[in-house]
């Protein structure tokens, strides 16, 4: 984090989220950097932009994104192919080494396409080695060759994190995506396997789990083609413990077995027995839609963890969450999540940056609750990607159950048109909570009595300037009145 | 059962215009209060300027509150013929409901008025009032 590219991305996200101007000071604070850096990043973005400026500035106001340009740029940018950045170069080399591990590759051949000198190569080696260390893998250098040494499971984990799959949201896009450099036959074969899995289980596997399973099978195919997995020393058969686990869900076990045997046929190569177990792990770690019979059969742990999230978050957010459908929805996410944690399966969250910026507070709360849950239930650390997913559940709860807006209704008498209006408002605007119906004469007094009031609807023009949003409507509550109320509600919710 | 004295029902009355009607109400009120006819008319006109008093098609709800009223009243006027032009914005009025509220009225009376108001939020009820064909049924709809 903190690289130049990353900062540019985050700055653009911040500006795109904000419709008005933002000052360099605000931006610096949000990006946790200096104002000087903000100037530099903005200049960098604008200099690189061919058609005028992307970020507009105005004296005294600050900076604003030209949204139209930003959107159209986004579309063209993603099709850029050549000119790898140093980070991209290292990733591609690392991917190649991982795929052919434990076989060694000649240094010259690895770096040749990038036209770089010895000092760069030396530097890249250092960085790749330290990155691999995060996965308990070592980079071995022998007579101008490089090789990655370590456990198969770790190698796969590293490849999965590396492949830029997390930009793919629509799985069918894989068929035509040029950038990933995938073998097109493999892609079609795997997509077909996914379809078969869904058909056999009579479910759909939603994003991002489908992409995750895709990349698992893709890596399996690539690895076995490159090195022949049966030859590897740490390939092994299914242990008793694993066998027991496979019995937990026989239909998934069956599907895993069929799929692996299909892959064997496709590769004309036998695969280690344990591959069935690996794939099974991915399947139990995925959310599947359409399994009605399983909806109510959550383990105590799933129920407890889900309930903890709901309780803690409802306290944090100061809202009451007690709907069964919300519980079911979240529990259906938590169940595979716990499997992912135990099996060390990471699902990339392509929206993470956006989630962190858009739902900053919720994300922070969720992360804290996750920490508590990890400790209490003795689980591995719940990473940011997972916290991002959970954040979306609560963001949705808030958006759909936004607290009602406390509203006063006024007219000259407090019993005439206002009372009539109250009935109509209650019927048409459930998001408004009518606190009281009062007379305009005493408006100030009532505002003191109800300091939490956010909106005043009045049927007569108010002469006084009140510190709350007010709206003049007719007791008829015409379509025009309703539209204007709707707009006020939006305004108020946006400010919350 | 509603408090009958609160309601004043005038069925099939003929008024030519807004000022005709306001003047009539003003006079009526002046008999039971220290308000002058012109004061009542002015207050009603002012209320109209402050905000639309129409509550449904063909129906108006002029209302005001005053400490000079001796008692609160709801005057419901069913017009024999519609007033085609009430003011610049409002036309074709067939039913006018006056709410004349005594300042610091008791909670009970206020509740009674409120209940009646709630009925008026119901379009079906309004339709029934508009189409009432006898004084008896009209009164019954309001009092009971």
Coordinates of C-alpha atoms in Angstrom, one line a residue:
Chain A
X1 CA 0.0 0.0 0.0
X2 CA 1.0 3.6 -0.3
X3 CA 2.6 3.3 -3.7
X4 CA 2.1 6.0 -6.2
X5 CA -0.4 4.1 -8.3
X6 CA -2.3 3.2 -5.2
X7 CA -2.5 6.8 -4.1
X8 CA -3.7 7.9 -7.5
X9 CA -6.4 5.3 -7.4
X10 CA -7.5 6.3 -3.9
X11 CA -7.5 10.0 -4.7
X12 CA -9.6 9.4 -7.8
X13 CA -12.0 7.3 -5.7
X14 CA -12.4 10.0 -3.1
X15 CA -13.1 12.6 -5.7
X16 CA -15.5 10.4 -7.6
X17 CA -17.4 9.7 -4.4
X18 CA -17.7 13.4 -3.7
X19 CA -19.9 15.4 -6.1
X20 CA -18.6 18.9 -5.1
X21 CA -15.2 20.3 -4.6
X22 CA -12.7 19.0 -2.1
X23 CA -9.8 20.9 -0.7
X24 CA -6.2 19.7 -0.8
X25 CA -6.3 19.7 3.0
X26 CA -9.3 17.4 3.1
X27 CA -7.7 15.1 0.5
X28 CA -4.4 15.0 2.4
X29 CA -6.2 14.1 5.6
X30 CA -8.2 11.3 4.0
X31 CA -5.2 9.9 2.2
X32 CA -3.1 10.3 5.3
X33 CA -0.4 12.2 3.4
X34 CA 0.8 15.8 3.0
X35 CA -0.8 18.5 1.0
X36 CA 2.3 18.6 -1.1
X37 CA 1.9 15.0 -2.1
X38 CA -1.7 15.7 -3.0
X39 CA -0.6 18.5 -5.4
X40 CA 1.9 16.1 -6.9
X41 CA -0.5 13.2 -7.3
X42 CA -3.1 15.5 -8.9
X43 CA -0.5 17.0 -11.2
X44 CA 0.7 13.5 -12.1
X45 CA -2.8 12.4 -13.0
X46 CA -3.5 15.5 -15.1
X47 CA -0.1 15.3 -16.9
X48 CA -0.8 11.8 -17.9
X49 CA -4.2 12.6 -19.1
X50 CA -4.2 13.4 -22.8
X51 CA -7.4 15.3 -23.2
X52 CA -7.2 18.5 -21.1
X53 CA -7.4 17.8 -17.3
X54 CA -9.2 15.1 -15.5
X55 CA -9.2 16.8 -12.1
X56 CA -10.4 20.4 -12.3
X57 CA -9.4 23.0 -9.8
X58 CA -10.9 26.3 -8.7
X59 CA -9.4 28.9 -6.5
X60 CA -10.9 28.9 -3.0
X61 CA -12.9 25.8 -3.7
X62 CA -10.5 23.0 -4.3
X63 CA -10.6 20.1 -6.7
X64 CA -13.3 18.3 -8.6
X65 CA -13.3 15.3 -10.8
X66 CA -14.5 15.7 -14.4
X67 CA -16.8 12.7 -14.0
X68 CA -17.6 12.2 -17.6
X69 CA -13.9 12.0 -18.6
X70 CA -13.2 9.8 -15.6
X71 CA -15.8 7.3 -16.6
X72 CA -14.8 7.1 -20.2
X73 CA -11.2 6.9 -19.2
X74 CA -11.9 4.0 -17.0
X75 CA -13.2 2.0 -19.9
X76 CA -10.1 2.6 -22.1
X77 CA -7.6 2.3 -19.4
X78 CA -8.4 -1.3 -18.7
X79 CA -7.4 -2.4 -22.2
X80 CA -3.9 -1.1 -21.9
X81 CA -1.5 -4.0 -22.5
X82 CA 2.2 -3.3 -23.0
X83 CA 4.6 -1.3 -20.8
X84 CA 4.6 -3.2 -17.5
X85 CA 5.2 -1.2 -14.4
X86 CA 8.0 -2.7 -12.1
X87 CA 5.3 -4.2 -9.9
X88 CA 3.6 -5.8 -12.8
X89 CA 6.8 -7.1 -14.1
X90 CA 7.7 -8.7 -10.8
X91 CA 4.3 -10.3 -10.5
X92 CA 4.4 -11.8 -14.0
X93 CA 7.9 -13.3 -13.3
X94 CA 6.8 -14.6 -9.9
X95 CA 3.7 -16.2 -11.5
X96 CA 5.9 -18.0 -14.0
X97 CA 8.2 -19.2 -11.3
X98 CA 5.3 -20.4 -9.1
X99 CA 3.6 -22.2 -11.9
X100 CA 6.7 -24.2 -12.8
X101 CA 7.9 -24.8 -9.2
X102 CA 9.9 -26.7 -8.1
X103 CA 11.6 -26.6 -11.6
X104 CA 14.1 -23.9 -12.1
X105 CA 14.0 -21.2 -14.8
X106 CA 16.8 -19.4 -16.4
X107 CA 17.2 -15.8 -15.2
X108 CA 18.0 -14.6 -18.7
X109 CA 14.8 -16.1 -20.1
X110 CA 12.7 -14.8 -17.3
X111 CA 13.7 -11.2 -17.6
X112 CA 14.4 -11.0 -21.3
X113 CA 11.0 -9.6 -22.4
X114 CA 11.3 -6.7 -20.1
X115 CA 14.7 -5.3 -21.2
X116 CA 16.1 -4.6 -17.8
X117 CA 19.6 -4.5 -16.5
X118 CA 21.4 -6.5 -13.8
X119 CA 20.8 -4.2 -11.0
X120 CA 17.1 -4.2 -11.7
X121 CA 17.1 -8.0 -11.9
X122 CA 19.0 -8.2 -8.6
X123 CA 16.5 -5.8 -7.0
X124 CA 13.5 -7.8 -8.4
X125 CA 14.9 -11.0 -7.0
X126 CA 15.1 -9.5 -3.5
X127 CA 11.5 -8.3 -3.7
X128 CA 10.1 -11.5 -5.1
X129 CA 11.9 -13.5 -2.4
X130 CA 10.5 -11.4 0.4
X131 CA 7.0 -11.6 -1.1
X132 CA 7.3 -15.4 -1.4
X133 CA 8.3 -15.5 2.2
X134 CA 4.8 -14.4 3.2
X135 CA 3.6 -17.8 1.9
X136 CA 6.4 -19.8 3.5
X137 CA 8.1 -20.2 0.1
X138 CA 11.7 -19.7 -0.7
X139 CA 13.4 -18.4 -3.9
X140 CA 16.4 -20.5 -4.7
X141 CA 19.2 -19.2 -6.9
X142 CA 21.5 -21.6 -8.6
X143 CA 23.9 -20.9 -11.5
X144 CA 21.8 -18.3 -13.2
X145 CA 18.5 -20.0 -12.6
X146 CA 15.7 -19.3 -10.1
X147 CA 13.2 -21.7 -8.6
X148 CA 10.5 -21.5 -6.0
X149 CA 10.6 -24.1 -3.3
X150 CA 7.8 -25.0 -0.8
X151 CA 4.6 -26.8 -0.2
X152 CA 2.1 -27.2 -3.0
X153 CA -0.8 -25.6 -0.9
X154 CA 1.3 -22.5 -0.4
X155 CA 2.3 -22.3 -4.0
X156 CA -1.3 -22.4 -5.0
X157 CA -2.3 -19.8 -2.5
X158 CA 0.4 -17.5 -3.8
X159 CA -0.7 -18.0 -7.4
X160 CA -4.3 -17.4 -6.5
X161 CA -3.4 -14.1 -4.9
X162 CA -1.2 -13.1 -7.8
X163 CA -3.5 -13.7 -10.8
X164 CA -5.3 -10.5 -11.5
X165 CA -8.6 -12.4 -11.4
X166 CA -10.1 -9.9 -8.9
X167 CA -10.9 -7.5 -11.7
X168 CA -13.2 -10.0 -13.2
X169 CA -16.7 -9.7 -12.0
X170 CA -18.7 -11.3 -14.8
X171 CA -17.3 -14.7 -15.2
X172 CA -18.3 -14.9 -18.9
X173 CA -15.9 -12.0 -19.4
X174 CA -13.1 -14.6 -19.0
X175 CA -13.9 -15.9 -22.5
X176 CA -12.8 -12.8 -24.1
X177 CA -10.4 -11.2 -21.7
X178 CA -7.0 -10.8 -23.4
X179 CA -5.1 -9.4 -20.6
X180 CA -5.1 -12.4 -18.3
X181 CA -3.1 -14.3 -20.9
X182 CA -5.2 -17.4 -20.3
X183 CA -5.4 -20.4 -22.5
X184 CA -8.7 -20.1 -24.2
X185 CA -9.4 -23.8 -24.3
X186 CA -8.8 -24.1 -20.6
X187 CA -11.1 -21.2 -19.9
X188 CA -13.9 -22.8 -21.9
X189 CA -13.4 -26.1 -20.2
X190 CA -13.4 -24.7 -16.7
X191 CA -16.5 -22.6 -17.4
X192 CA -18.2 -25.7 -18.6
X193 CA -17.2 -27.5 -15.4
X194 CA -18.6 -24.7 -13.3
X195 CA -21.9 -25.0 -15.2
X196 CA -21.9 -28.8 -14.6
X197 CA -21.3 -28.3 -10.9
X198 CA -24.2 -25.8 -10.7
X199 CA -26.4 -28.2 -12.6
X200 CA -25.5 -31.2 -10.5
X201 CA -26.2 -29.4 -7.2
X202 CA -29.1 -27.5 -8.7
X203 CA -27.8 -24.2 -7.4
X204 CA -26.0 -21.1 -8.7
X205 CA -22.7 -20.1 -7.4
X206 CA -22.6 -16.3 -7.3
X207 CA -19.7 -13.9 -7.7
X208 CA -17.0 -13.8 -6.3
X209 CA -17.1 -17.5 -5.4
X210 CA -17.5 -18.6 -9.0
X211 CA -14.4 -16.7 -9.9
X212 CA -12.6 -18.2 -6.9
X213 CA -13.4 -21.8 -7.9
X214 CA -12.5 -20.9 -11.5
X215 CA -9.1 -19.7 -10.5
X216 CA -8.5 -22.8 -8.3
X217 CA -9.2 -25.2 -11.2
X218 CA -7.2 -23.0 -13.6
X219 CA -4.2 -23.1 -11.3
X220 CA -4.6 -26.8 -10.8
X221 CA -4.6 -27.4 -14.6
X222 CA -1.6 -25.0 -15.2
X223 CA 0.4 -26.6 -12.4
X224 CA -0.2 -30.2 -13.4
X225 CA 0.6 -29.4 -17.0
X226 CA 3.8 -27.7 -16.1
X227 CA 5.2 -30.0 -13.5
X228 CA 2.9 -33.1 -13.2
X229 CA 1.5 -33.0 -9.8
X230 CA 1.9 -36.7 -9.1
X231 CA 5.6 -36.4 -9.3
X232 CA 5.7 -33.8 -6.5
X233 CA 7.0 -35.0 -3.2
X234 CA 4.3 -33.6 -1.0
X235 CA 1.4 -35.1 -3.0
X236 CA -0.5 -37.4 -0.8
X237 CA -3.6 -39.3 -0.4
X238 CA -6.6 -38.3 1.6
X239 CA -6.0 -38.7 5.4
X240 CA -8.6 -40.2 7.7
X241 CA -9.4 -36.9 9.1
X242 CA -10.0 -35.4 5.7
X243 CA -12.1 -38.4 4.7
X244 CA -14.3 -37.7 7.7
X245 CA -14.7 -34.1 6.6
X246 CA -15.7 -35.2 3.1
X247 CA -18.6 -37.2 4.6
X248 CA -20.1 -34.0 6.0
X249 CA -21.6 -33.1 2.6
X250 CA -21.8 -36.1 0.4
X251 CA -23.3 -34.3 -2.6
X252 CA -20.4 -31.8 -2.6
X253 CA -18.0 -34.7 -2.3
X254 CA -19.6 -36.4 -5.2
X255 CA -19.4 -33.3 -7.3
X256 CA -15.8 -32.7 -6.4
X257 CA -14.9 -36.3 -7.4
X258 CA -16.6 -36.0 -10.8
X259 CA -15.0 -32.6 -11.5
X260 CA -11.5 -33.8 -10.7
X261 CA -12.0 -36.9 -12.9
X262 CA -13.2 -34.6 -15.7
X263 CA -10.0 -32.6 -15.3
X264 CA -7.9 -35.8 -15.4
X265 CA -9.6 -36.7 -18.7
X266 CA -9.0 -33.3 -20.1
X267 CA -5.3 -33.3 -19.1
X268 CA -4.8 -37.0 -20.0
X269 CA -3.1 -37.1 -16.7
X270 CA -3.8 -38.7 -13.3
X271 CA -4.1 -36.3 -10.4
X272 CA -3.3 -36.9 -6.7
X273 CA -6.3 -38.1 -4.7
X274 CA -6.1 -35.1 -2.4
X275 CA -7.2 -32.8 -5.3
X276 CA -10.7 -34.0 -4.6
X277 CA -10.4 -32.8 -1.0
X278 CA -8.9 -29.4 -2.1
X279 CA -11.8 -28.8 -4.5
X280 CA -14.3 -29.9 -1.8
X281 CA -12.8 -27.2 0.4
X282 CA -13.5 -24.6 -2.2
X283 CA -17.0 -25.8 -2.6
X284 CA -17.9 -25.7 1.1
X285 CA -16.3 -22.3 1.3
X286 CA -18.6 -20.9 -1.4
X287 CA -21.9 -19.3 -1.0
X288 CA -24.5 -21.2 -3.0
X289 CA -27.9 -19.9 -3.9
X290 CA -30.9 -22.0 -4.1
X291 CA -30.3 -24.6 -1.4
X292 CA -33.5 -24.3 0.6
X293 CA -33.1 -27.4 2.6
X294 CA -30.0 -26.0 4.2
X295 CA -31.3 -22.7 5.1
X296 CA -32.2 -23.6 8.6
X297 CA -29.5 -26.1 9.4
X298 CA -26.7 -23.9 10.7
X299 CA -24.2 -25.1 13.2
X300 CA -24.2 -23.5 16.6
X301 CA -21.0 -21.8 15.7
X302 CA -22.5 -20.2 12.6
X303 CA -25.5 -19.1 14.6
X304 CA -23.4 -17.6 17.3
X305 CA -21.0 -15.8 15.1
X306 CA -23.8 -14.4 13.0
X307 CA -25.7 -13.3 16.1
X308 CA -22.5 -11.7 17.5
X309 CA -22.1 -9.6 14.3
X310 CA -25.7 -8.6 14.4
X311 CA -25.7 -7.7 18.1
X312 CA -22.5 -5.8 18.1
X313 CA -23.2 -4.0 14.8
X314 CA -26.7 -3.0 15.9
X315 CA -25.2 -1.5 19.1
X316 CA -22.5 0.3 17.1
X317 CA -24.9 1.6 14.5
X318 CA -27.6 2.3 17.0
X319 CA -30.3 0.5 15.1
X320 CA -32.3 -2.5 15.9
X321 CA -31.8 -5.5 13.7
X322 CA -34.2 -8.3 14.4
X323 CA -35.5 -9.6 11.2
X324 CA -35.2 -13.3 10.4
X325 CA -34.4 -12.6 6.8
X326 CA -31.4 -10.5 7.7
X327 CA -30.2 -13.3 10.0
X328 CA -30.6 -15.9 7.3
X329 CA -28.9 -13.8 4.7
X330 CA -25.9 -13.1 6.9
X331 CA -25.7 -16.7 8.3
X332 CA -25.6 -17.9 4.7
X333 CA -22.6 -15.8 4.2
X334 CA -20.9 -16.6 7.5
X335 CA -21.2 -20.4 7.1
X336 CA -18.9 -20.6 4.0
X337 CA -16.8 -17.8 5.4
X338 CA -15.9 -19.9 8.5
X339 CA -15.0 -22.7 6.1
X340 CA -12.8 -20.3 4.1
X341 CA -11.0 -19.2 7.3
X342 CA -10.3 -22.8 8.4
X343 CA -9.1 -23.9 4.9
X344 CA -7.1 -20.7 4.4
X345 CA -9.0 -19.8 1.2
X346 CA -8.9 -16.2 0.4
X347 CA -11.6 -14.6 -1.8
X348 CA -10.4 -11.3 -3.3
X349 CA -12.8 -8.5 -2.8
X350 CA -12.5 -6.3 -5.8
X351 CA -14.6 -3.6 -4.3
X352 CA -12.5 -3.4 -1.1
X353 CA -11.1 0.1 -1.8
X354 CA -14.5 1.5 -2.6
X355 CA -16.1 -0.2 0.4
X356 CA -13.5 1.3 2.7
X357 CA -14.1 4.8 1.4
X358 CA -17.8 4.7 1.0
X359 CA -18.6 2.9 4.2
X360 CA -15.6 3.9 6.3
X361 CA -17.3 3.7 9.7
X362 CA -19.2 0.5 9.1
X363 CA -16.0 -1.1 7.8
X364 CA -14.1 0.0 10.9
X365 CA -16.8 -1.4 13.2
X366 CA -17.0 -4.6 11.3
X367 CA -13.2 -5.0 11.6
X368 CA -13.4 -4.6 15.3
X369 CA -16.2 -7.0 15.7
X370 CA -14.3 -9.5 13.5
X371 CA -11.3 -9.2 15.8
X372 CA -13.4 -10.0 18.8
X373 CA -15.0 -13.0 17.0
X374 CA -11.6 -14.3 15.9
X375 CA -10.4 -14.4 19.5
X376 CA -13.6 -15.6 21.0
X377 CA -14.0 -18.5 18.6
X378 CA -10.4 -19.3 18.1
X379 CA -10.5 -18.5 14.4
X380 CA -7.7 -17.3 12.0
X381 CA -7.6 -13.6 11.5
X382 CA -10.6 -12.4 9.5
X383 CA -8.9 -10.4 6.7
X384 CA -9.9 -7.1 5.1
X385 CA -11.5 -8.8 2.0
X386 CA -13.9 -10.7 4.3
X387 CA -14.6 -7.6 6.4
X388 CA -15.4 -5.8 3.2
X389 CA -18.0 -8.4 2.3
X390 CA -19.6 -8.2 5.7
X391 CA -19.6 -4.4 5.6
X392 CA -21.8 -4.6 2.5
X393 CA -24.4 -6.6 4.5
X394 CA -24.7 -3.9 7.1
X395 CA -24.5 -1.1 4.6
X396 CA -27.5 -2.6 2.9
X397 CA -29.3 -3.0 6.2
X398 CA -28.8 0.7 6.9
X399 CA -29.8 1.7 3.5
X400 CA -33.0 -0.3 3.5
X401 CA -33.9 0.4 7.1
X402 CA -32.8 3.9 7.4
X403 CA -34.1 5.4 10.6
X404 CA -37.3 7.3 10.2
X405 CA -37.1 11.0 9.9
X406 CA -38.7 12.7 12.9
X407 CA -41.2 15.1 11.6
X408 CA -43.5 17.8 13.0
X409 CA -46.6 18.8 11.1
X410 CA -47.9 22.3 11.5
X411 CA -50.9 24.4 10.6
X412 CA -52.5 27.5 12.1
X413 CA -54.6 25.6 14.6
X414 CA -52.7 22.4 15.0
X415 CA -55.9 20.5 14.5
X416 CA -57.1 21.6 11.1
X417 CA -55.2 20.8 7.9
X418 CA -52.3 19.5 9.8
X419 CA -54.2 16.6 11.3
X420 CA -55.5 15.7 8.0
X421 CA -52.0 15.8 6.6
X422 CA -50.8 13.6 9.3
X423 CA -53.0 10.8 8.2
X424 CA -52.0 11.2 4.6
X425 CA -48.3 11.3 5.4
X426 CA -48.5 8.2 7.5
X427 CA -50.1 6.4 4.6
X428 CA -47.7 7.6 2.0
X429 CA -44.4 8.1 3.7
X430 CA -43.4 5.3 6.1
X431 CA -40.0 6.8 6.3
X432 CA -41.4 9.8 8.2
X433 CA -42.2 9.5 11.8
X434 CA -44.7 12.1 12.8
X435 CA -43.7 13.2 16.3
X436 CA -46.6 15.7 16.8
X437 CA -49.1 17.9 15.1
X438 CA -48.9 21.4 16.4
X439 CA -49.9 25.0 15.6
X440 CA -47.5 27.3 13.8
X441 CA -48.0 29.9 16.5
X442 CA -46.0 27.8 18.9
X443 CA -43.5 26.5 16.5
X444 CA -40.5 27.6 18.5
X445 CA -41.8 26.2 21.7
X446 CA -42.4 22.8 20.1
X447 CA -38.9 22.7 18.6
X448 CA -37.6 23.1 22.1
X449 CA -39.7 20.3 23.2
X450 CA -38.7 18.1 20.3
X451 CA -35.1 18.9 19.7
X452 CA -34.6 15.7 17.6
X453 CA -37.0 16.9 14.9
X454 CA -35.4 16.9 11.5
X455 CA -38.3 18.1 9.3
X456 CA -41.3 20.3 9.6
X457 CA -44.1 20.0 7.2
X458 CA -46.5 22.9 7.3
X459 CA -49.7 23.8 5.5
X460 CA -49.2 27.5 6.1
X461 CA -46.3 29.7 5.2
X462 CA -43.9 30.1 8.2
X463 CA -42.7 33.7 8.8
X464 CA -40.1 32.7 11.3
X465 CA -36.8 31.2 10.3
X466 CA -36.5 27.9 12.0
X467 CA -33.3 25.9 12.5
X468 CA -34.8 22.8 10.9
X469 CA -35.7 22.0 7.3
X470 CA -39.2 23.0 6.5
X471 CA -41.5 22.4 3.6
X472 CA -44.8 24.0 2.7
X473 CA -47.3 21.5 1.4
X474 CA -51.0 21.5 0.8
X475 CA -53.4 19.3 2.8
X476 CA -54.4 17.7 -0.5
X477 CA -51.0 16.1 -0.7
X478 CA -50.9 16.4 -4.4
X479 CA -48.4 14.5 -6.6
X480 CA -46.3 17.7 -6.6
X481 CA -46.3 17.8 -2.8
X482 CA -45.3 14.2 -2.7
X483 CA -42.4 14.7 -5.0
X484 CA -41.1 17.6 -3.0
X485 CA -41.4 15.6 0.2
X486 CA -39.5 12.7 -1.4
X487 CA -36.7 15.1 -2.4
X488 CA -36.5 16.5 1.1
X489 CA -36.2 13.0 2.5
X490 CA -33.4 12.3 0.1
X491 CA -31.6 15.5 1.2
X492 CA -31.9 14.6 4.8
X493 CA -30.7 11.0 4.4
X494 CA -27.8 12.2 2.4
X495 CA -26.7 14.5 5.1
X496 CA -26.9 11.8 7.8
Chain B
X1 CA -71.6 9.6 19.9
X2 CA -70.2 12.9 19.0
X3 CA -70.8 16.2 20.8
X4 CA -73.5 17.7 18.7
X5 CA -73.0 21.2 19.8
X6 CA -69.6 21.3 18.2
X7 CA -71.1 20.8 14.8
X8 CA -73.1 23.2 12.8
X9 CA -74.5 21.7 9.6
X10 CA -75.8 23.7 6.7
X11 CA -77.2 21.6 3.9
X12 CA -78.0 22.8 0.4
X13 CA -77.2 26.4 1.1
X14 CA -76.8 28.9 -1.6
X15 CA -73.7 31.2 -1.7
X16 CA -72.5 33.1 -4.7
X17 CA -68.9 33.7 -3.8
X18 CA -66.2 33.4 -1.3
X19 CA -66.9 36.9 0.2
X20 CA -70.6 36.0 0.5
X21 CA -69.8 33.0 2.5
X22 CA -67.1 34.5 4.6
X23 CA -69.3 37.3 5.5
X24 CA -72.1 35.0 6.5
X25 CA -69.7 33.0 8.8
X26 CA -68.3 36.3 10.1
X27 CA -71.7 37.5 11.2
X28 CA -72.5 34.2 12.8
X29 CA -69.3 34.1 14.8
X30 CA -69.7 37.7 15.9
X31 CA -72.9 36.8 17.6
X32 CA -71.1 34.3 19.8
X33 CA -67.8 36.1 20.4
X34 CA -66.1 39.4 20.8
X35 CA -64.9 39.2 17.3
X36 CA -66.2 41.6 14.6
X37 CA -67.5 40.3 11.3
X38 CA -64.7 42.0 9.5
X39 CA -62.1 40.5 11.8
X40 CA -63.3 37.0 11.1
X41 CA -63.3 37.7 7.3
X42 CA -59.8 39.1 7.5
X43 CA -58.5 36.2 9.5
X44 CA -59.9 33.7 7.0
X45 CA -58.5 35.6 4.1
X46 CA -55.1 35.8 5.8
X47 CA -55.1 32.0 6.4
X48 CA -55.9 31.5 2.7
X49 CA -52.9 33.6 1.7
X50 CA -50.5 31.7 4.0
X51 CA -51.3 28.4 2.5
X52 CA -53.7 26.4 0.4
X53 CA -56.8 25.4 2.3
X54 CA -58.1 23.0 -0.3
X55 CA -58.1 19.4 1.1
X56 CA -59.6 17.6 -1.8
X57 CA -61.3 18.3 -5.1
X58 CA -64.4 20.5 -4.4
X59 CA -63.6 20.7 -0.7
X60 CA -62.1 23.6 1.4
X61 CA -61.1 23.7 5.0
X62 CA -60.8 27.3 6.2
X63 CA -59.7 27.3 9.8
X64 CA -58.3 29.6 12.5
X65 CA -57.7 29.8 16.2
X66 CA -58.7 32.7 18.4
X67 CA -58.8 33.6 22.1
X68 CA -61.9 35.7 21.4
X69 CA -64.0 32.7 20.5
X70 CA -66.3 31.6 23.3
X71 CA -66.5 28.1 22.0
X72 CA -65.1 26.0 19.2
X73 CA -67.2 25.2 16.2
X74 CA -67.1 23.1 13.1
X75 CA -69.3 24.6 10.5
X76 CA -70.0 22.2 7.6
X77 CA -71.5 23.9 4.5
X78 CA -72.9 21.7 1.7
X79 CA -73.5 24.0 -1.2
X80 CA -76.6 23.9 -3.3
X81 CA -74.6 25.0 -6.3
X82 CA -70.9 24.9 -6.7
X83 CA -69.0 28.2 -6.3
X84 CA -67.3 28.2 -9.7
X85 CA -64.5 30.6 -8.9
X86 CA -63.4 30.7 -5.2
X87 CA -60.2 32.5 -5.8
X88 CA -57.5 32.8 -8.5
X89 CA -56.3 29.2 -7.9
X90 CA -59.3 27.4 -6.5
X91 CA -62.5 26.7 -8.4
X92 CA -65.6 24.5 -8.4
X93 CA -66.2 24.3 -4.6
X94 CA -69.1 22.2 -3.3
X95 CA -68.2 21.6 0.3
X96 CA -66.7 24.0 2.8
X97 CA -65.7 23.0 6.3
X98 CA -64.9 25.7 8.8
X99 CA -62.9 24.9 11.9
X100 CA -63.1 27.7 14.4
X101 CA -60.9 26.8 17.4
X102 CA -61.1 28.5 20.8
X103 CA -57.6 29.1 22.1
X104 CA -56.6 26.7 24.9
X105 CA -59.6 24.4 24.0
X106 CA -60.0 21.3 26.2
X107 CA -58.2 18.2 25.2
X108 CA -61.5 16.4 24.8
X109 CA -62.8 18.8 22.2
X110 CA -59.5 18.9 20.4
X111 CA -59.6 15.2 20.2
X112 CA -63.1 15.3 18.8
X113 CA -62.0 17.7 16.1
X114 CA -59.0 15.6 15.4
X115 CA -61.1 12.5 14.9
X116 CA -63.3 14.3 12.4
X117 CA -60.2 15.5 10.6
X118 CA -58.9 11.9 10.3
X119 CA -62.1 11.0 8.5
X120 CA -61.6 13.7 6.1
X121 CA -58.3 12.1 5.0
X122 CA -60.3 9.3 3.6
X123 CA -61.3 10.0 0.0
X124 CA -64.3 7.7 0.2
X125 CA -65.7 9.6 3.1
X126 CA -65.3 12.9 1.2
X127 CA -67.1 11.4 -1.8
X128 CA -70.0 10.4 0.4
X129 CA -70.3 13.8 1.9
X130 CA -70.2 15.4 -1.5
X131 CA -72.9 13.2 -2.9
X132 CA -75.2 13.3 0.1
X133 CA -78.8 13.7 -1.1
X134 CA -80.6 14.7 2.1
X135 CA -79.9 16.8 5.1
X136 CA -80.6 13.8 7.3
X137 CA -78.1 11.5 5.8
X138 CA -75.5 14.2 5.5
X139 CA -75.9 15.1 9.2
X140 CA -75.7 11.5 10.1
X141 CA -72.4 11.0 8.3
X142 CA -70.9 13.8 10.2
X143 CA -72.3 13.4 13.7
X144 CA -72.2 9.6 14.0

